[in-house]
mmCIF file of C-alpha atoms in Angstrom:
data_model
loop_
_atom_site.group_PDB
_atom_site.id
_atom_site.type_symbol
_atom_site.label_atom_id
_atom_site.label_comp_id
_atom_site.label_asym_id
_atom_site.label_seq_id
_atom_site.Cartn_x
_atom_site.Cartn_y
_atom_site.Cartn_z
ATOM 1 C CA MET A 1 -4.550 -21.191 -6.814
ATOM 2 C CA SER A 2 -4.826 -21.951 -3.120
ATOM 3 C CA LEU A 3 -3.284 -19.903 -0.361
ATOM 4 C CA GLU A 4 -2.637 -21.170 3.125
ATOM 5 C CA PRO A 5 -5.292 -19.694 5.436
ATOM 6 C CA THR A 6 -4.069 -16.778 7.511
ATOM 7 C CA PRO A 7 -5.519 -15.144 10.620
ATOM 8 C CA GLY A 8 -7.139 -12.203 8.862
ATOM 9 C CA GLY A 9 -9.930 -9.927 9.947
ATOM 10 C CA PRO A 10 -9.720 -6.409 11.356
ATOM 11 C CA GLY A 11 -8.991 -5.698 14.964
ATOM 12 C CA PRO A 12 -11.697 -4.107 17.118
ATOM 13 C CA GLU A 13 -10.710 -0.544 16.239
ATOM 14 C CA TRP A 14 -10.443 -0.947 12.468
ATOM 15 C CA PRO A 15 -14.115 -0.553 11.619
ATOM 16 C CA ARG A 16 -13.651 3.020 12.866
ATOM 17 C CA ALA A 17 -10.668 3.644 10.577
ATOM 18 C CA GLN A 18 -11.231 6.207 7.847
ATOM 19 C CA LEU A 19 -7.592 6.637 6.770
ATOM 20 C CA HIS A 20 -5.699 3.513 5.660
ATOM 21 C CA VAL A 21 -1.960 4.169 5.255
ATOM 22 C CA VAL A 22 -0.159 1.520 3.167
ATOM 23 C CA SER A 23 3.623 1.262 3.345
ATOM 24 C CA GLY A 24 6.226 -1.374 2.522
ATOM 25 C CA LYS A 25 9.798 -1.896 1.418
ATOM 26 C CA GLY A 26 10.484 -1.022 -2.216
ATOM 27 C CA GLY A 27 9.711 -3.948 -4.492
ATOM 28 C CA THR A 28 7.024 -5.486 -2.288
ATOM 29 C CA GLY A 29 4.164 -4.033 -4.333
ATOM 30 C CA LYS A 30 2.824 -1.569 -1.770
ATOM 31 C CA SER A 31 1.303 0.648 -4.473
ATOM 32 C CA THR A 32 -0.513 -2.344 -5.957
ATOM 33 C CA VAL A 33 -1.827 -3.300 -2.515
ATOM 34 C CA ALA A 34 -2.974 0.281 -1.822
ATOM 35 C CA ALA A 35 -4.890 0.327 -5.118
ATOM 36 C CA ALA A 36 -6.440 -3.077 -4.416
ATOM 37 C CA LEU A 37 -7.443 -1.978 -0.911
ATOM 38 C CA ALA A 38 -9.145 1.126 -2.328
ATOM 39 C CA LEU A 39 -11.145 -1.087 -4.720
ATOM 40 C CA ALA A 40 -11.953 -3.519 -1.894
ATOM 41 C CA LEU A 41 -13.302 -0.710 0.295
ATOM 42 C CA ALA A 42 -15.319 0.629 -2.651
ATOM 43 C CA SER A 43 -16.818 -2.858 -3.069
ATOM 44 C CA THR A 44 -18.421 -2.452 0.368
ATOM 45 C CA GLY A 45 -20.305 0.604 -0.901
ATOM 46 C CA LYS A 46 -17.838 3.222 0.323
ATOM 47 C CA ASP A 47 -16.686 6.210 -1.685
ATOM 48 C CA VAL A 48 -12.897 6.096 -1.503
ATOM 49 C CA LEU A 49 -10.051 8.515 -2.215
ATOM 50 C CA LEU A 50 -6.753 6.889 -3.224
ATOM 51 C CA CYS A 51 -3.782 9.243 -2.681
ATOM 52 C CA GLU A 52 -0.100 9.132 -3.570
ATOM 53 C CA VAL A 53 2.675 11.435 -2.364
ATOM 54 C CA GLU A 54 5.871 10.151 -3.995
ATOM 55 C CA GLY A 55 5.529 11.852 -7.378
ATOM 56 C CA ARG A 56 5.728 8.681 -9.470
ATOM 57 C CA GLN A 57 2.202 8.751 -10.985
ATOM 58 C CA GLY A 58 1.848 5.105 -10.038
ATOM 59 C CA ILE A 59 -1.935 5.320 -9.697
ATOM 60 C CA ALA A 60 -2.332 6.557 -13.272
ATOM 61 C CA ARG A 61 -0.229 3.684 -14.613
ATOM 62 C CA MET A 62 -2.066 1.009 -12.629
ATOM 63 C CA PHE A 63 -5.511 2.227 -13.647
ATOM 64 C CA ASP A 64 -4.413 3.088 -17.203
ATOM 65 C CA VAL A 65 -5.543 6.713 -17.035
ATOM 66 C CA ASP A 66 -3.859 10.005 -17.900
ATOM 67 C CA PRO A 67 -1.334 11.390 -15.381
ATOM 68 C CA LEU A 68 -3.204 12.779 -12.395
ATOM 69 C CA PRO A 69 -3.299 16.531 -11.788
ATOM 70 C CA TYR A 70 -3.450 18.092 -8.344
ATOM 71 C CA GLU A 71 -7.173 17.500 -8.108
ATOM 72 C CA GLU A 72 -9.446 14.599 -7.303
ATOM 73 C CA ARG A 73 -10.444 12.439 -10.262
ATOM 74 C CA ARG A 74 -12.793 9.470 -10.387
ATOM 75 C CA ILE A 75 -10.899 6.476 -11.819
ATOM 76 C CA ALA A 76 -12.904 3.307 -11.018
ATOM 77 C CA ARG A 77 -15.805 1.691 -9.201
ATOM 78 C CA GLY A 78 -15.751 -1.139 -6.711
ATOM 79 C CA LEU A 79 -16.948 -4.644 -7.490
ATOM 80 C CA PRO A 80 -20.716 -5.154 -7.137
ATOM 81 C CA VAL A 81 -21.321 -7.569 -4.277
ATOM 82 C CA GLY A 82 -24.839 -8.895 -3.739
ATOM 83 C CA SER A 83 -27.314 -6.090 -3.181
ATOM 84 C CA VAL A 84 -24.625 -3.588 -2.127
ATOM 85 C CA ALA A 85 -24.147 -0.829 -4.695
ATOM 86 C CA PRO A 86 -20.401 -0.331 -5.211
ATOM 87 C CA GLY A 87 -18.787 2.949 -4.308
ATOM 88 C CA ALA A 88 -16.449 4.972 -6.493
ATOM 89 C CA VAL A 89 -12.672 5.271 -6.294
ATOM 90 C CA HIS A 90 -11.284 8.756 -6.809
ATOM 91 C CA ALA A 91 -7.561 9.488 -6.972
ATOM 92 C CA LEU A 92 -5.354 12.402 -5.950
ATOM 93 C CA HIS A 93 -1.689 12.987 -6.726
ATOM 94 C CA ILE A 94 -0.378 15.185 -3.887
ATOM 95 C CA ASP A 95 2.804 17.155 -4.522
ATOM 96 C CA ALA A 96 4.450 19.431 -1.997
ATOM 97 C CA GLU A 97 4.648 22.461 -4.288
ATOM 98 C CA SER A 98 0.902 22.534 -4.988
ATOM 99 C CA ALA A 99 0.176 21.778 -1.330
ATOM 100 C CA LEU A 100 2.282 24.786 -0.306
ATOM 101 C CA LEU A 101 0.348 27.051 -2.687
ATOM 102 C CA ASP A 102 -2.851 25.748 -1.091
ATOM 103 C CA TYR A 103 -1.391 26.456 2.336
ATOM 104 C CA LEU A 104 -0.376 30.017 1.404
ATOM 105 C CA ALA A 105 -3.813 30.724 -0.053
ATOM 106 C CA MET A 106 -5.591 29.214 2.966
ATOM 107 C CA TYR A 107 -3.615 30.807 5.800
ATOM 108 C CA TYR A 108 -2.115 33.930 4.234
ATOM 109 C CA LYS A 109 -4.656 34.765 1.499
ATOM 110 C CA LEU A 110 -1.826 35.092 -1.038
ATOM 111 C CA GLY A 111 -3.749 33.761 -4.028
ATOM 112 C CA ARG A 112 -1.949 34.894 -7.196
ATOM 113 C CA ALA A 113 0.983 36.150 -5.141
ATOM 114 C CA GLY A 114 1.673 32.570 -4.127
ATOM 115 C CA LYS A 115 1.897 31.564 -7.773
ATOM 116 C CA ALA A 116 4.303 34.423 -8.359
ATOM 117 C CA LEU A 117 6.520 32.975 -5.636
ATOM 118 C CA ASP A 118 6.466 29.692 -7.549
ATOM 119 C CA ARG A 119 7.858 31.448 -10.630
ATOM 120 C CA PHE A 120 10.736 32.846 -8.585
ATOM 121 C CA GLY A 121 11.639 29.417 -7.207
ATOM 122 C CA VAL A 122 10.602 30.194 -3.626
ATOM 123 C CA ILE A 123 8.215 27.229 -3.507
ATOM 124 C CA ASP A 124 10.898 24.757 -4.552
ATOM 125 C CA PHE A 125 13.309 26.261 -2.012
ATOM 126 C CA ALA A 126 10.788 26.049 0.840
ATOM 127 C CA THR A 127 9.888 22.410 0.149
ATOM 128 C CA THR A 128 13.436 21.127 -0.266
ATOM 129 C CA ILE A 129 15.342 23.073 2.387
ATOM 130 C CA ALA A 130 13.217 21.656 5.223
ATOM 131 C CA PRO A 131 12.007 18.066 4.712
ATOM 132 C CA GLY A 132 9.873 18.340 7.852
ATOM 133 C CA VAL A 133 7.923 21.205 6.289
ATOM 134 C CA ARG A 134 7.467 19.178 3.111
ATOM 135 C CA ASP A 135 5.942 16.298 5.064
ATOM 136 C CA VAL A 136 3.625 18.669 6.970
ATOM 137 C CA LEU A 137 2.367 20.019 3.643
ATOM 138 C CA LEU A 138 1.800 16.548 2.180
ATOM 139 C CA THR A 139 0.103 15.193 5.287
ATOM 140 C CA GLY A 140 -1.849 18.422 5.690
ATOM 141 C CA LYS A 141 -3.511 17.849 2.332
ATOM 142 C CA LEU A 142 -4.254 14.286 3.407
ATOM 143 C CA TYR A 143 -5.791 15.599 6.646
ATOM 144 C CA GLU A 144 -8.001 17.921 4.631
ATOM 145 C CA ALA A 145 -9.171 15.017 2.466
ATOM 146 C CA VAL A 146 -10.140 12.947 5.511
ATOM 147 C CA LEU A 147 -11.733 15.766 7.519
ATOM 148 C CA ARG A 148 -13.481 18.129 5.155
ATOM 149 C CA ASN A 149 -14.154 21.418 6.911
ATOM 150 C CA ALA A 150 -15.700 24.835 6.362
ATOM 151 C CA ARG A 151 -12.856 25.915 4.082
ATOM 152 C CA ASN A 152 -13.771 23.224 1.568
ATOM 153 C CA LYS A 153 -17.470 22.654 2.126
ATOM 154 C CA GLN A 154 -18.011 22.266 -1.627
ATOM 155 C CA ALA A 155 -15.562 19.344 -1.799
ATOM 156 C CA ARG A 156 -16.591 15.698 -1.950
ATOM 157 C CA ALA A 157 -16.662 13.878 1.393
ATOM 158 C CA TYR A 158 -15.209 10.353 1.409
ATOM 159 C CA ASP A 159 -16.042 7.333 3.525
ATOM 160 C CA ALA A 160 -12.427 6.154 3.368
ATOM 161 C CA VAL A 161 -9.048 7.474 2.244
ATOM 162 C CA VAL A 162 -6.184 5.154 1.237
ATOM 163 C CA LEU A 163 -2.640 6.533 1.123
ATOM 164 C CA ASP A 164 0.095 4.935 -0.976
ATOM 165 C CA ALA A 165 2.719 6.089 1.512
ATOM 166 C CA PRO A 166 6.530 6.338 1.497
ATOM 167 C CA PRO A 167 8.503 3.101 2.105
ATOM 168 C CA THR A 168 8.673 1.387 5.489
ATOM 169 C CA GLY A 169 12.108 2.807 6.258
ATOM 170 C CA ARG A 170 10.633 6.336 6.258
ATOM 171 C CA ILE A 171 7.013 5.795 7.216
ATOM 172 C CA ALA A 172 7.285 6.572 10.943
ATOM 173 C CA GLN A 173 9.283 9.740 10.195
ATOM 174 C CA PHE A 174 6.791 10.777 7.485
ATOM 175 C CA LEU A 175 3.770 10.349 9.750
ATOM 176 C CA ASN A 176 5.403 11.772 12.884
ATOM 177 C CA VAL A 177 5.350 15.340 11.555
ATOM 178 C CA ASN A 178 5.498 16.905 15.018
ATOM 179 C CA GLY A 179 8.813 15.209 15.674
ATOM 180 C CA GLU A 180 10.165 16.460 12.348
ATOM 181 C CA LEU A 181 9.148 20.018 13.197
ATOM 182 C CA ALA A 182 10.486 19.981 16.767
ATOM 183 C CA GLY A 183 13.517 22.133 16.026
ATOM 184 C CA LEU A 184 11.981 24.097 13.187
ATOM 185 C CA ALA A 185 8.607 25.564 14.118
ATOM 186 C CA LYS A 186 7.417 25.735 17.723
ATOM 187 C CA VAL A 187 4.509 28.146 17.123
ATOM 188 C CA GLY A 188 2.503 29.512 14.222
ATOM 189 C CA PRO A 189 0.124 28.156 11.588
ATOM 190 C CA ILE A 190 2.402 25.386 10.319
ATOM 191 C CA LYS A 191 2.925 24.067 13.874
ATOM 192 C CA SER A 192 -0.837 24.263 14.420
ATOM 193 C CA GLN A 193 -1.402 22.273 11.230
ATOM 194 C CA ALA A 194 1.123 19.645 12.325
ATOM 195 C CA ASP A 195 -0.664 19.285 15.672
ATOM 196 C CA LYS A 196 -3.992 18.700 13.923
ATOM 197 C CA VAL A 197 -2.430 16.140 11.597
ATOM 198 C CA MET A 198 -0.927 14.232 14.527
ATOM 199 C CA THR A 199 -4.278 14.201 16.312
ATOM 200 C CA LEU A 200 -5.724 12.424 13.264
ATOM 201 C CA PHE A 201 -2.788 10.056 12.808
ATOM 202 C CA ARG A 202 -2.851 8.907 16.430
ATOM 203 C CA SER A 203 -6.620 8.434 16.534
ATOM 204 C CA PRO A 204 -8.740 5.349 15.765
ATOM 205 C CA ARG A 205 -9.579 7.027 12.440
ATOM 206 C CA THR A 206 -6.116 6.011 11.143
ATOM 207 C CA VAL A 207 -4.491 2.608 10.677
ATOM 208 C CA VAL A 208 -1.103 1.800 9.111
ATOM 209 C CA HIS A 209 -0.724 -1.419 7.111
ATOM 210 C CA LEU A 210 2.681 -2.775 6.074
ATOM 211 C CA VAL A 211 3.283 -4.798 2.908
ATOM 212 C CA THR A 212 6.001 -7.435 2.694
ATOM 213 C CA VAL A 213 7.082 -10.409 0.648
ATOM 214 C CA LEU A 214 8.366 -13.679 2.086
ATOM 215 C CA GLU A 215 12.042 -12.765 1.910
ATOM 216 C CA GLU A 216 14.453 -12.048 4.741
ATOM 217 C CA MET A 217 15.141 -8.333 4.192
ATOM 218 C CA PRO A 218 11.526 -7.183 3.626
ATOM 219 C CA VAL A 219 10.311 -9.226 6.606
ATOM 220 C CA GLN A 220 13.023 -7.736 8.843
ATOM 221 C CA GLU A 221 12.156 -4.232 7.626
ATOM 222 C CA THR A 222 8.507 -4.927 8.409
ATOM 223 C CA ALA A 223 9.428 -5.970 11.955
ATOM 224 C CA ASP A 224 11.518 -2.800 12.341
ATOM 225 C CA GLY A 225 8.657 -0.701 10.927
ATOM 226 C CA ILE A 226 6.198 -2.116 13.452
ATOM 227 C CA ALA A 227 8.574 -1.239 16.292
ATOM 228 C CA GLN A 228 9.119 2.298 14.969
ATOM 229 C CA LEU A 229 5.388 2.914 14.539
ATOM 230 C CA ARG A 230 4.757 1.736 18.096
ATOM 231 C CA ASP A 231 7.518 3.959 19.454
ATOM 232 C CA ALA A 232 5.957 6.940 17.649
ATOM 233 C CA GLY A 233 2.511 6.138 19.069
ATOM 234 C CA LEU A 234 1.067 5.476 15.601
ATOM 235 C CA PRO A 235 -1.713 2.886 15.116
ATOM 236 C CA MET A 236 -0.429 -0.310 13.517
ATOM 237 C CA GLY A 237 -2.791 -2.296 11.301
ATOM 238 C CA GLY A 238 -2.187 -5.543 9.468
ATOM 239 C CA VAL A 239 0.683 -7.095 7.530
ATOM 240 C CA ILE A 240 -0.128 -7.902 3.903
ATOM 241 C CA VAL A 241 2.085 -10.634 2.477
ATOM 242 C CA ASN A 242 2.231 -10.004 -1.262
ATOM 243 C CA LEU A 243 3.418 -12.026 -4.273
ATOM 244 C CA VAL A 244 2.852 -15.425 -2.654
ATOM 245 C CA ARG A 245 3.725 -18.332 -4.948
ATOM 246 C CA PRO A 246 1.294 -21.188 -5.709
ATOM 247 C CA ARG A 247 1.060 -23.877 -3.050
ATOM 248 C CA ASP A 248 -0.024 -26.755 -5.249
ATOM 249 C CA LEU A 249 2.636 -29.298 -4.194
ATOM 250 C CA GLY A 250 2.104 -31.290 -1.025
ATOM 251 C CA LYS A 251 4.699 -31.796 1.703
ATOM 252 C CA GLU A 252 5.899 -35.171 0.417
ATOM 253 C CA ASP A 253 6.352 -33.922 -3.143
ATOM 254 C CA LEU A 254 8.206 -30.862 -1.853
ATOM 255 C CA ARG A 255 10.514 -33.042 0.224
ATOM 256 C CA ALA A 256 11.203 -35.296 -2.754
ATOM 257 C CA ALA A 257 11.875 -32.281 -4.983
ATOM 258 C CA ARG A 258 14.371 -30.841 -2.494
ATOM 259 C CA GLU A 259 16.125 -34.183 -2.132
ATOM 260 C CA GLY A 260 16.180 -34.761 -5.896
ATOM 261 C CA SER A 261 14.214 -37.991 -5.525
ATOM 262 C CA LEU A 262 11.183 -37.181 -7.680
ATOM 263 C CA ASP A 263 10.481 -40.131 -9.982
ATOM 264 C CA PRO A 264 11.268 -39.105 -13.598
ATOM 265 C CA VAL A 265 9.140 -41.995 -14.868
ATOM 266 C CA ARG A 266 6.122 -40.657 -13.020
ATOM 267 C CA VAL A 267 6.798 -37.132 -14.308
ATOM 268 C CA THR A 268 7.062 -38.471 -17.860
ATOM 269 C CA ALA A 269 3.767 -40.350 -17.506
ATOM 270 C CA ASP A 270 2.005 -37.239 -16.180
ATOM 271 C CA LEU A 271 3.305 -35.168 -19.094
ATOM 272 C CA LYS A 272 2.171 -37.739 -21.637
ATOM 273 C CA ALA A 273 -1.249 -37.891 -20.001
ATOM 274 C CA ALA A 274 -1.462 -34.145 -20.539
ATOM 275 C CA LYS A 275 -0.693 -34.663 -24.286
ATOM 276 C CA ILE A 276 2.738 -32.999 -24.019
ATOM 277 C CA ASP A 277 5.630 -34.113 -26.191
ATOM 278 C CA VAL A 278 8.209 -35.461 -23.752
ATOM 279 C CA THR A 279 11.985 -35.370 -24.075
ATOM 280 C CA HIS A 280 14.717 -36.241 -21.573
ATOM 281 C CA GLU A 281 15.788 -32.570 -21.631
ATOM 282 C CA LEU A 282 12.267 -31.409 -20.745
ATOM 283 C CA VAL A 283 11.954 -33.834 -17.831
ATOM 284 C CA GLY A 284 15.401 -32.889 -16.537
ATOM 285 C CA ALA A 285 14.616 -29.168 -16.710
ATOM 286 C CA LEU A 286 11.316 -29.687 -14.866
ATOM 287 C CA LEU A 287 13.029 -31.625 -12.081
ATOM 288 C CA VAL A 288 15.550 -28.801 -11.626
ATOM 289 C CA GLU A 289 12.724 -26.256 -11.582
ATOM 290 C CA ALA A 290 10.828 -28.353 -9.032
ATOM 291 C CA ARG A 291 13.855 -28.400 -6.727
ATOM 292 C CA ASP A 292 14.252 -24.617 -7.035
ATOM 293 C CA HIS A 293 10.543 -24.201 -6.275
ATOM 294 C CA ALA A 294 10.805 -26.478 -3.233
ATOM 295 C CA ASP A 295 13.804 -24.524 -1.911
ATOM 296 C CA ARG A 296 11.883 -21.298 -2.392
ATOM 297 C CA ARG A 297 8.849 -22.716 -0.603
ATOM 298 C CA ALA A 298 11.027 -23.698 2.372
ATOM 299 C CA LEU A 299 12.365 -20.125 2.567
ATOM 300 C CA GLU A 300 8.868 -18.689 2.324
ATOM 301 C CA ASP A 301 7.545 -20.984 5.043
ATOM 302 C CA ALA A 302 10.346 -19.902 7.394
ATOM 303 C CA GLN A 303 9.620 -16.207 6.734
ATOM 304 C CA ARG A 304 5.871 -16.784 7.072
ATOM 305 C CA ALA A 305 6.459 -18.125 10.580
ATOM 306 C CA ILE A 306 8.410 -14.949 11.437
ATOM 307 C CA VAL A 307 5.598 -12.752 10.057
ATOM 308 C CA ARG A 308 3.031 -14.563 12.167
ATOM 309 C CA GLY A 309 5.224 -14.031 15.200
ATOM 310 C CA LEU A 310 4.978 -10.249 14.768
ATOM 311 C CA GLY A 311 1.642 -10.229 16.539
ATOM 312 C CA ARG A 312 -0.362 -8.555 13.785
ATOM 313 C CA PRO A 313 -3.242 -9.894 11.644
ATOM 314 C CA THR A 314 -1.828 -11.126 8.337
ATOM 315 C CA TYR A 315 -3.311 -11.304 4.849
ATOM 316 C CA GLU A 316 -1.893 -12.986 1.758
ATOM 317 C CA LEU A 317 -2.092 -12.017 -1.899
ATOM 318 C CA PRO A 318 -0.933 -14.279 -4.739
ATOM 319 C CA ARG A 319 1.633 -13.591 -7.386
ATOM 320 C CA LEU A 320 -0.504 -13.116 -10.507
ATOM 321 C CA ALA A 321 0.798 -15.135 -13.434
ATOM 322 C CA ASP A 322 -0.103 -12.475 -16.000
ATOM 323 C CA GLY A 323 1.103 -9.500 -13.951
ATOM 324 C CA VAL A 324 -1.073 -6.758 -12.477
ATOM 325 C CA ASP A 325 -3.497 -4.963 -14.760
ATOM 326 C CA LEU A 326 -6.890 -3.515 -13.843
ATOM 327 C CA GLY A 327 -8.447 -6.978 -13.860
ATOM 328 C CA GLY A 328 -5.674 -8.174 -11.566
ATOM 329 C CA LEU A 329 -6.336 -5.298 -9.175
ATOM 330 C CA TYR A 330 -9.971 -6.345 -8.928
ATOM 331 C CA GLU A 331 -8.881 -9.937 -8.235
ATOM 332 C CA LEU A 332 -6.582 -8.783 -5.439
ATOM 333 C CA ALA A 333 -9.324 -6.495 -4.106
ATOM 334 C CA ALA A 334 -11.714 -9.442 -3.882
ATOM 335 C CA ARG A 335 -9.116 -11.440 -1.922
ATOM 336 C CA LEU A 336 -8.549 -8.608 0.552
ATOM 337 C CA LYS A 337 -12.270 -8.262 1.039
ATOM 338 C CA ASP A 338 -12.711 -12.030 1.513
ATOM 339 C CA GLN A 339 -9.980 -12.037 4.164
ATOM 340 C CA GLY A 340 -11.645 -9.214 6.070
ATOM 341 C CA LEU A 341 -9.261 -6.316 5.476
ATOM 342 C CA ALA A 342 -12.012 -4.219 3.853
#
């Protein structure tokens, strides 16, 4: 399967990025792309932590492992490339309740008392009554994973962290934790934690990639997401165009398919040459499918032009005919690496 070349390759600041945040409109495959990016980074010899914060256990399903607890688990290794020894991919399922218990133990030395609060429902109350606090807790755990410190000196240090983040419509709000806390906490430990998180998020250590497909609504949401990230002072990375269809038909064949002028005699001859039993119904159905494919290609080409006008490096990943399993993730990882994202 061939993909049209795209202007890939990281910008000058990306080699310094340690935290890769991956967002996208629902249905674009952002979780798949985040997993593939983690494998691609591991293929360069890096030890990588792949995190999720939405509570769906998507990582476990993609890698066919047991549901992840609130602790780091090794789930895969990168592809061996030449003489470079592949790194490992670990995974972490971050939930706000466990993150709050960590926070209480770290800053208030509550220990077992914090777990007692959980039994009385205080944890659930605290993480649902104030969404800004919830996001500080989730991003605080992410901060700790990127910048290991004296409180967790026994923990594994990672070369890169990949976050399967909330959708594009919420990504700027999720990452801009100081803005969310503006009317809630002006001083104190939680405000201090938010300040530290924002220092990381606005530094060259962080880059935010957006995933889209070549359809009008996801592309528009990607454009809106780029604008919102810029307004929030957050570092924008690349745009990953996912689920791209095969581009095997040339321009003339596509034009003929759209116009309904493909030669049925030629199609019949090609089918017979391939040892396929040919019927008028089969040829007619294929001509209809070809026209639908040509119409879809025209739509994709128009949206691709809009994506390239967004001013960000773009990368393309194919729609895999057999769906995405672990082997498919490695295939997508290799394509991201070849295009320079990892």
